[in-house]
PDB file of C-alpha atoms in Angstrom:
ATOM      1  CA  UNK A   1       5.737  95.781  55.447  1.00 36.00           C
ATOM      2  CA  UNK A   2       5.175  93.797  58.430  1.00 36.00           C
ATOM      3  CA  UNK A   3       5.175  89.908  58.377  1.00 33.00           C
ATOM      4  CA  UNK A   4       1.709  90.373  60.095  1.00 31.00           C
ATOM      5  CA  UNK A   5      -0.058  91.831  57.141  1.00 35.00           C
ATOM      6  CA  UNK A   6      -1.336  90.208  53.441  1.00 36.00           C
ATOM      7  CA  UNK A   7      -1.276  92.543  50.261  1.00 38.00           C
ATOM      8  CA  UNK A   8      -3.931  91.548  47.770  1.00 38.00           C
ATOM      9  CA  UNK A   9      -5.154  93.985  44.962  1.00 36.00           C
ATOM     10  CA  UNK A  10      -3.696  97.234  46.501  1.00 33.00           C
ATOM     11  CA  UNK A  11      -5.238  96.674  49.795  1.00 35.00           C
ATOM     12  CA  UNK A  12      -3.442  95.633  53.071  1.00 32.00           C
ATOM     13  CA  UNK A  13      -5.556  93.106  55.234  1.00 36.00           C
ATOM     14  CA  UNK A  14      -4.621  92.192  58.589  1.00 35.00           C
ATOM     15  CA  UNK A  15      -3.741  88.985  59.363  1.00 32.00           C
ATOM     16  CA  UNK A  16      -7.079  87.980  61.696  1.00 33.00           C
ATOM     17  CA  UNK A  17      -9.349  89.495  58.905  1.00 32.00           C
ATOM     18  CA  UNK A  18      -8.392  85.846  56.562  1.00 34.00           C
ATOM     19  CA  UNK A  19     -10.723  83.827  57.392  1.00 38.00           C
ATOM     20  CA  UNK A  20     -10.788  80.521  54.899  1.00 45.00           C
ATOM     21  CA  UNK A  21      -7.833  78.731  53.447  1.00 47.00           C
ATOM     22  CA  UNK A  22      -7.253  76.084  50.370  1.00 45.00           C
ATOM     23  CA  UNK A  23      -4.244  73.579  51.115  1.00 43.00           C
ATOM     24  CA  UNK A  24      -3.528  70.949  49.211  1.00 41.00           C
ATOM     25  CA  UNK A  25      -5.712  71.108  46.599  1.00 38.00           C
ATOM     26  CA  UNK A  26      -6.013  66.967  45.986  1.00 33.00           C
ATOM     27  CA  UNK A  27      -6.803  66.667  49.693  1.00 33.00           C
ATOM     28  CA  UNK A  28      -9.279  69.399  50.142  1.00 37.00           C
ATOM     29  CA  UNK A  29     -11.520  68.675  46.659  1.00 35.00           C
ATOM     30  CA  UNK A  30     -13.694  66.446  48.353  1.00 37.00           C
ATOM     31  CA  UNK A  31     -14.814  69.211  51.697  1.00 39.00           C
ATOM     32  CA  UNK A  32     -13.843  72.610  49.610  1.00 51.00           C
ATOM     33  CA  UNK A  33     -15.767  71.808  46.292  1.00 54.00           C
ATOM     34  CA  UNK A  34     -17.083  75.629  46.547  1.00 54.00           C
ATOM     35  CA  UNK A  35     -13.578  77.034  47.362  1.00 58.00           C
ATOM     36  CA  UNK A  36     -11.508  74.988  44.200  1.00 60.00           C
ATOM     37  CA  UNK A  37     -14.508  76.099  41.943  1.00 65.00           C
ATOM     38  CA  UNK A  38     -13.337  79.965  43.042  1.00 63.00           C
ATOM     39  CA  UNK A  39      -9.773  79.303  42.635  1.00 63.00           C
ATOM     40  CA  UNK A  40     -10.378  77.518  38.885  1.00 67.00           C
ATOM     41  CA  UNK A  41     -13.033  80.174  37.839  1.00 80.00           C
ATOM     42  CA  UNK A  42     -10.935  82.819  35.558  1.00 84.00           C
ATOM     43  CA  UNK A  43     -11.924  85.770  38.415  1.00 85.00           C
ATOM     44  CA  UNK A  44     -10.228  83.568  41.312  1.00 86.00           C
ATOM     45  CA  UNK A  45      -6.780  83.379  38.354  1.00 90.00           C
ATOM     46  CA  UNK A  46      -7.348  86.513  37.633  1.00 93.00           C
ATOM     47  CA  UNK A  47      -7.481  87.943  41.338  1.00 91.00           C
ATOM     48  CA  UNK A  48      -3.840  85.667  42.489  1.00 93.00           C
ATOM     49  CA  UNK A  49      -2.302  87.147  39.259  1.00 95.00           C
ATOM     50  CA  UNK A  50      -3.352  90.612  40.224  1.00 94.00           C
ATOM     51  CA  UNK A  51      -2.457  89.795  43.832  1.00 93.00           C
ATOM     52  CA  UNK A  52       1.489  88.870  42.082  1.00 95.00           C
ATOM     53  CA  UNK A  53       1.800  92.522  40.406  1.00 95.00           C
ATOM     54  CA  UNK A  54       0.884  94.218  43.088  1.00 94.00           C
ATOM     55  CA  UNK A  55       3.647  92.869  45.567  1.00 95.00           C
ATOM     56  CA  UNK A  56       5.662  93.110  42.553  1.00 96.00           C
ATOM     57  CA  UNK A  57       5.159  96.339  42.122  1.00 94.00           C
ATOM     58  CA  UNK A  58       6.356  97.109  46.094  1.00 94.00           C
ATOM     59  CA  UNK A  59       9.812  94.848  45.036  1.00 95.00           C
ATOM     60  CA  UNK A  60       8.335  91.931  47.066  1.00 94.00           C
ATOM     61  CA  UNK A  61       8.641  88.796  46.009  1.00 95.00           C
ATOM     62  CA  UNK A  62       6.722  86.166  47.659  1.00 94.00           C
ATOM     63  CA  UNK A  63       8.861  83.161  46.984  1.00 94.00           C
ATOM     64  CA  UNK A  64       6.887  80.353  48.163  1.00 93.00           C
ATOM     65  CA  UNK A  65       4.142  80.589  45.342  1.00 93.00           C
ATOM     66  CA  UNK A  66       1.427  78.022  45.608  1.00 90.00           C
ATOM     67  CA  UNK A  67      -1.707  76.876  46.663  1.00 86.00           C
ATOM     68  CA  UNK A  68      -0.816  76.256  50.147  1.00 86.00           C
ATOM     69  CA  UNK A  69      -0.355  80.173  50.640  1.00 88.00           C
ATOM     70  CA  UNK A  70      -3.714  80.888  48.678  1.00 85.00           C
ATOM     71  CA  UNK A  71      -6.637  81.778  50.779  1.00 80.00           C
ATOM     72  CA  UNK A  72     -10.081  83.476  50.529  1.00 75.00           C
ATOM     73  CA  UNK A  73     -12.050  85.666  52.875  1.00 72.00           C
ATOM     74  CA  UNK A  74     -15.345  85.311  53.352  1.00 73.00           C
ATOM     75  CA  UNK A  75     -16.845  87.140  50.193  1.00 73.00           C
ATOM     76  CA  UNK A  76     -14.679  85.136  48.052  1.00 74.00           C
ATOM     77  CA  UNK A  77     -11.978  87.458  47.822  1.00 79.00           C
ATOM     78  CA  UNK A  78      -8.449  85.940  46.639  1.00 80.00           C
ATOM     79  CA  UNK A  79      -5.667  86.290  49.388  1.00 82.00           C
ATOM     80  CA  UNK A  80      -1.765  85.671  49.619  1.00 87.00           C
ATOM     81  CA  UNK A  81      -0.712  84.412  52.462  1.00 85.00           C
ATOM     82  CA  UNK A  82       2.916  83.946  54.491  1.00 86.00           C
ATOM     83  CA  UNK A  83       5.082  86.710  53.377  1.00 90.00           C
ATOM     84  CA  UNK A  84       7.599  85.818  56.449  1.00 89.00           C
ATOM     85  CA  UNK A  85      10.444  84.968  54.192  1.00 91.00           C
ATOM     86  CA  UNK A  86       9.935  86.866  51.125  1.00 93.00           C
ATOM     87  CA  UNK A  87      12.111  88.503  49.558  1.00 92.00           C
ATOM     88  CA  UNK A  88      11.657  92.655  50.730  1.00 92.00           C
ATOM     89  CA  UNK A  89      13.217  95.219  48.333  1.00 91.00           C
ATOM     90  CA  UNK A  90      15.727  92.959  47.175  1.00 90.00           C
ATOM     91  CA  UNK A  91      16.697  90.931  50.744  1.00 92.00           C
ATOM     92  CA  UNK A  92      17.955  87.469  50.658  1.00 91.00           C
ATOM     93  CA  UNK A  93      14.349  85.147  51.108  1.00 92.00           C
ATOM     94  CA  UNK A  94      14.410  83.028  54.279  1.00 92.00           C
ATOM     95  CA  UNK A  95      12.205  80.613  52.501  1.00 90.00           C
ATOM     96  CA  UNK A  96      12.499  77.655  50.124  1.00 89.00           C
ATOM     97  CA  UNK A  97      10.555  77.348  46.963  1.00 91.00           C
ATOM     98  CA  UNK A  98       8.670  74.065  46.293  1.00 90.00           C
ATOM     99  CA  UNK A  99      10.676  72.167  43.570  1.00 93.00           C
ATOM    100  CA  UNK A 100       7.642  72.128  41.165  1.00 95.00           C
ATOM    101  CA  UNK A 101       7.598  75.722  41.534  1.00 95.00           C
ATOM    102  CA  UNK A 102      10.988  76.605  40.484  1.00 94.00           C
ATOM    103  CA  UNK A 103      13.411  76.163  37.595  1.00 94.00           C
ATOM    104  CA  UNK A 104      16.466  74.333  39.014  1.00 92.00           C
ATOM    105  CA  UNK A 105      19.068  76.486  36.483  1.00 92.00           C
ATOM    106  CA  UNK A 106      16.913  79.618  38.214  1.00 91.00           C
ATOM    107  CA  UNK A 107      16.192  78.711  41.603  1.00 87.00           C
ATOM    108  CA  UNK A 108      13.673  81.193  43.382  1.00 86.00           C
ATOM    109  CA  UNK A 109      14.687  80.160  46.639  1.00 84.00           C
ATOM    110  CA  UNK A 110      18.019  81.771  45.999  1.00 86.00           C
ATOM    111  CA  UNK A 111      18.144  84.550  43.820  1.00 89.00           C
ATOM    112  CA  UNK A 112      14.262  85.369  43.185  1.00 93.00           C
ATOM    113  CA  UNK A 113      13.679  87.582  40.579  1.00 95.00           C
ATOM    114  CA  UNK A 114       9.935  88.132  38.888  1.00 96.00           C
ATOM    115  CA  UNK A 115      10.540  85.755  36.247  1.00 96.00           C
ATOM    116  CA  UNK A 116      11.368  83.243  38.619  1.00 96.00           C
ATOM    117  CA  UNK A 117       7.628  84.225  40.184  1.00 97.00           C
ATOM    118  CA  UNK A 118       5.888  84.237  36.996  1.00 97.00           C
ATOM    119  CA  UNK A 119       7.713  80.742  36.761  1.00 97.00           C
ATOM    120  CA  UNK A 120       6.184  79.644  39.985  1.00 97.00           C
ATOM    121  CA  UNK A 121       2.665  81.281  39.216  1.00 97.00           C
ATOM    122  CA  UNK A 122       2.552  78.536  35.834  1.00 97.00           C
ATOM    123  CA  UNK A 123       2.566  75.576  38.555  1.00 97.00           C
ATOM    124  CA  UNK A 124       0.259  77.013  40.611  1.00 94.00           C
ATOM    125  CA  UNK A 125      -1.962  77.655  37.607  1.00 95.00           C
ATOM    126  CA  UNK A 126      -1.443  74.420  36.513  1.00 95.00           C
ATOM    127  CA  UNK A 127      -2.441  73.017  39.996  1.00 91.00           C
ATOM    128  CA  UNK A 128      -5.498  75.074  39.891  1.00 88.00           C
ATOM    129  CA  UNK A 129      -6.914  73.324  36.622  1.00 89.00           C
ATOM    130  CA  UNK A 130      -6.059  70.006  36.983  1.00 89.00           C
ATOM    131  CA  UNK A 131      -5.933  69.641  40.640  1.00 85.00           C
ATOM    132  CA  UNK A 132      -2.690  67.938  40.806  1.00 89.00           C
ATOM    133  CA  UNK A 133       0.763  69.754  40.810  1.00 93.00           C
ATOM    134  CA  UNK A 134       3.346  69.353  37.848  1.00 96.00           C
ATOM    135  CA  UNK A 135       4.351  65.973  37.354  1.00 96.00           C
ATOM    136  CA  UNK A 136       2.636  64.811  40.741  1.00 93.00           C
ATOM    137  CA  UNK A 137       3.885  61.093  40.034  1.00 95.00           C
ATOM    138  CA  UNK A 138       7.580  61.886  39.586  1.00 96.00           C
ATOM    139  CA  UNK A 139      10.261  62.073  42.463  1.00 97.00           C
ATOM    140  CA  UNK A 140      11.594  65.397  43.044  1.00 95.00           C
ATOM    141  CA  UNK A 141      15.107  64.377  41.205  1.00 96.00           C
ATOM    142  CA  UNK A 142      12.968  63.158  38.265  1.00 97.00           C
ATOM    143  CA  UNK A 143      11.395  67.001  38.213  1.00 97.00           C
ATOM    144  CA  UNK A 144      14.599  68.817  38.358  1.00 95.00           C
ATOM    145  CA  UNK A 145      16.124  66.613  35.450  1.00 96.00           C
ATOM    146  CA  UNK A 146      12.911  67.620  33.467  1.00 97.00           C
ATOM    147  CA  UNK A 147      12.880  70.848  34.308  1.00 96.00           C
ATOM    148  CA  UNK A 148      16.629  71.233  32.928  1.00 95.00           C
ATOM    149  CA  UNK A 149      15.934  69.600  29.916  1.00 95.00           C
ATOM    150  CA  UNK A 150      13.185  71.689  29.426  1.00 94.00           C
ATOM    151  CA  UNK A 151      10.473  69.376  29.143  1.00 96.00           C
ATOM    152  CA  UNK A 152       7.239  70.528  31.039  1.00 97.00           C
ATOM    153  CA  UNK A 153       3.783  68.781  31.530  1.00 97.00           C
ATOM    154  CA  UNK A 154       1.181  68.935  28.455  1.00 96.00           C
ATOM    155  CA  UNK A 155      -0.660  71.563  28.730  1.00 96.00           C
ATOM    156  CA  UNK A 156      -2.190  71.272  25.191  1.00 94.00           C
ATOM    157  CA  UNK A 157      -6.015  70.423  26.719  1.00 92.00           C
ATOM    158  CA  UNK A 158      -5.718  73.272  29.305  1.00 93.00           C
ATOM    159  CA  UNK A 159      -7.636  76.297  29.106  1.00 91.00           C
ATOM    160  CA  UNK A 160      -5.148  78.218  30.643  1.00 95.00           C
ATOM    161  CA  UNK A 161      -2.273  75.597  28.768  1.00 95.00           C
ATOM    162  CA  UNK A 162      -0.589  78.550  26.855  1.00 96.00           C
ATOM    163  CA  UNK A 163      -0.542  80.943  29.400  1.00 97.00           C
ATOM    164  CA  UNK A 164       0.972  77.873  31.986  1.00 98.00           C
ATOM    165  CA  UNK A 165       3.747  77.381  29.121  1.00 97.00           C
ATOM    166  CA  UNK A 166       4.923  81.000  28.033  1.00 97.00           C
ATOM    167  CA  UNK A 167       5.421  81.110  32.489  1.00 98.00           C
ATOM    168  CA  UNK A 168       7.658  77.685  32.197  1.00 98.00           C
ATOM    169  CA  UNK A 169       9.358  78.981  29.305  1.00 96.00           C
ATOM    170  CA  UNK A 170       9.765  82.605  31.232  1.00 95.00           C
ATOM    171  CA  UNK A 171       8.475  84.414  28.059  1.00 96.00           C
ATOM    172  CA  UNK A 172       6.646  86.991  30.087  1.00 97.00           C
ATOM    173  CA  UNK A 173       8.181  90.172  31.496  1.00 96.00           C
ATOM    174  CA  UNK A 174       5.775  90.885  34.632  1.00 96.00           C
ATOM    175  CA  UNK A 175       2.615  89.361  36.115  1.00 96.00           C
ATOM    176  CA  UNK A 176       0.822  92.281  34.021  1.00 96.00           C
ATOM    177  CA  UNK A 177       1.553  90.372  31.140  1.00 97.00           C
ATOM    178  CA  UNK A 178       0.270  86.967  32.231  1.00 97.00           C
ATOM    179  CA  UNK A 179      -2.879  88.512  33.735  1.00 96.00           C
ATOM    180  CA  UNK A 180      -3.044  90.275  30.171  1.00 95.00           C
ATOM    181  CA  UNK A 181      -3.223  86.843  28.560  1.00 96.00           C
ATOM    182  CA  UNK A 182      -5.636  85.200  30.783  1.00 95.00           C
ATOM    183  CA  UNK A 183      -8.018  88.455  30.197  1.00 93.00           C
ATOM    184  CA  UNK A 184      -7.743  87.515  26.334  1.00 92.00           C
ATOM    185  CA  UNK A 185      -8.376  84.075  26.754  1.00 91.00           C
ATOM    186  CA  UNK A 186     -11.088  85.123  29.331  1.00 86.00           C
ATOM    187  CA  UNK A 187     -12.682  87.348  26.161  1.00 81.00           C
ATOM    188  CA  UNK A 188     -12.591  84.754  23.809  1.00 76.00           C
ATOM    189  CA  UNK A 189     -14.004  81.965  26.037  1.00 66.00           C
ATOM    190  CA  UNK A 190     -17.143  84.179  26.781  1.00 60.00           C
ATOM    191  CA  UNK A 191     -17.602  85.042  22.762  1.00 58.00           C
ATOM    192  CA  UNK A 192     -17.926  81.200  22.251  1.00 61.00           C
ATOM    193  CA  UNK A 193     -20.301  80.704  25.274  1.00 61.00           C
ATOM    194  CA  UNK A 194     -22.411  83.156  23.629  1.00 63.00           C
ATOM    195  CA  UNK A 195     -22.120  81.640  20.569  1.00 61.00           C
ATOM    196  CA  UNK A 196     -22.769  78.231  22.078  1.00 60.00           C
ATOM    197  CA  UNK A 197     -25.766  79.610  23.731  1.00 60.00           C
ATOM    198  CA  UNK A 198     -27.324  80.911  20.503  1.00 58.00           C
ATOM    199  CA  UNK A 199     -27.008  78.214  18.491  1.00 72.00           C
ATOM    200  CA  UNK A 200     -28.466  76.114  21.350  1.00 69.00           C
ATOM    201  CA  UNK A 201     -31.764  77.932  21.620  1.00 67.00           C
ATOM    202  CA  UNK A 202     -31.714  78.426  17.971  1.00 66.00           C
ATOM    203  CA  UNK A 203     -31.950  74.447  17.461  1.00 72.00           C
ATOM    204  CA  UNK A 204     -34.302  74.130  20.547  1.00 74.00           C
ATOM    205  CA  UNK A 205     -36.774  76.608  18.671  1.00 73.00           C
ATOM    206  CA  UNK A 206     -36.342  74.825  15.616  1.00 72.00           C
ATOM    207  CA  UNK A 207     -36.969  71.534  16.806  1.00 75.00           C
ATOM    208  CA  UNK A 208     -39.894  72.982  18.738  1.00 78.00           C
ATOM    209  CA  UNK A 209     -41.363  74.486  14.833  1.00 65.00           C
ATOM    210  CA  UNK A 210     -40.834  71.337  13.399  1.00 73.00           C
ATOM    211  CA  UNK A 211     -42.448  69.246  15.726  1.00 74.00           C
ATOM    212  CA  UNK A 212     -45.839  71.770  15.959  1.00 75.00           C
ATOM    213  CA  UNK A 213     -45.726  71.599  12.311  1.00 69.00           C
ATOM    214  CA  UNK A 214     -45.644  67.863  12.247  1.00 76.00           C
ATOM    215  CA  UNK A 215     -48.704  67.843  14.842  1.00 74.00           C
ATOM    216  CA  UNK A 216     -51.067  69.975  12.512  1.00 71.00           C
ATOM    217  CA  UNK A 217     -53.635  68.146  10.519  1.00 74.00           C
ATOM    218  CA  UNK A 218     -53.283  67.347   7.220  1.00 67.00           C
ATOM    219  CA  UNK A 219     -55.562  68.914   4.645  1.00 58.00           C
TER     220      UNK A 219
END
């Protein structure tokens, strides 16, 4: 694969074909409202997860996971970006992993591995919901000692929180897995919107009855 080219969903775009990019998610909420709302919608999770098995599935690993190397094309399509140091078939990467992205005992940026991916994919999903990257108030040695202790951000409120945790904790085997869960939890959330919905128009129309039953006349 040339360094020239993006894979994303079993297609192969060139390079010129990207046209719209999300960096630095803090930064960018304010002018890419549209864009973030994508990216946190369960189809733009869904789409970078699919995007990871893919590549994984052609023994690339990208390396540098996160949202600097997320973009979208113009119909809102989900895009990886900067594959020029991945790791091809196996080769040695030729770039470094952020240090929120990576486990410190398991460090991506030297012996990447798809768990160390699926790792990296947990703070990017992280960054997507809460628009701020794993403990964005710590110093990078303050991370690391965390990280080796095992002690990871809350992700109790999250919708995504157990599917972030299980890809701290490496639980998963492949990104098939994790895109798996997020389908589930995708399932689920739609069941109780539904539900939400009915009992919301249920009340309306009840409150509607009551109140054309307390405007007829008396007898």
């Amino acid at each position: 694969m040339e360094s020239s080219e993006l894979l994303i969903e079993g297609k192969v775009s060139d390079l010129p074909w990207i046209s719209r990019g999300v960096s630095g998610l803090v930064a960018k909420v304010s002018d890419s409202v549209a864009l973030i709302r994508i990216l946190q919608s369960f189809w733009g999770r869904m789409m970078i997860t699919s995007a990871l098995c893919y590549i994984h599935s052609h023994r690339v690993l990208q390396v540098d996971i996160g949202a600097h190397n997320v973009l979208l094309d113009w119909d809102d399509n989900v895009k990886l970006a900067d594959f020029a140091g991945a790791s091809l078939d196996g080769s040695e990467p030729q770039i470094l992993c952020g240090i929120r992205a990576e486990h410190p005992a398991f460090p991506s940026s030297e012996r990447p591995t798809v768990k160390t991916e699926i790792f990296s994919l947990g703070s990017l999903l992280y960054e997507l919901e809460t628009t701020r990257q794993p403990y964005h108030d710590k110093t990078d040695d303050e991370v690391e000692m965390l990280y080796c202790a095992g002690n990871f951000p809350d992700t109790g409120d999250l919708l995504l929180g157990q599917v972030i945790t299980k890809c701290w904790m490496m639980e998963y085997k492949d990104a098939g897995d994790v895109l798996n869960d997020i389908k589930c939890i995708k399932g689920r959330s739609t069941v109780q919107m539904r539900k939400s919905h009915f009992i919301l128009v249920l009340s309306l129309a009840l409150v509607i009855y009551l109140a054309r039953v307390r405007s007829l006349p008396r007898l």
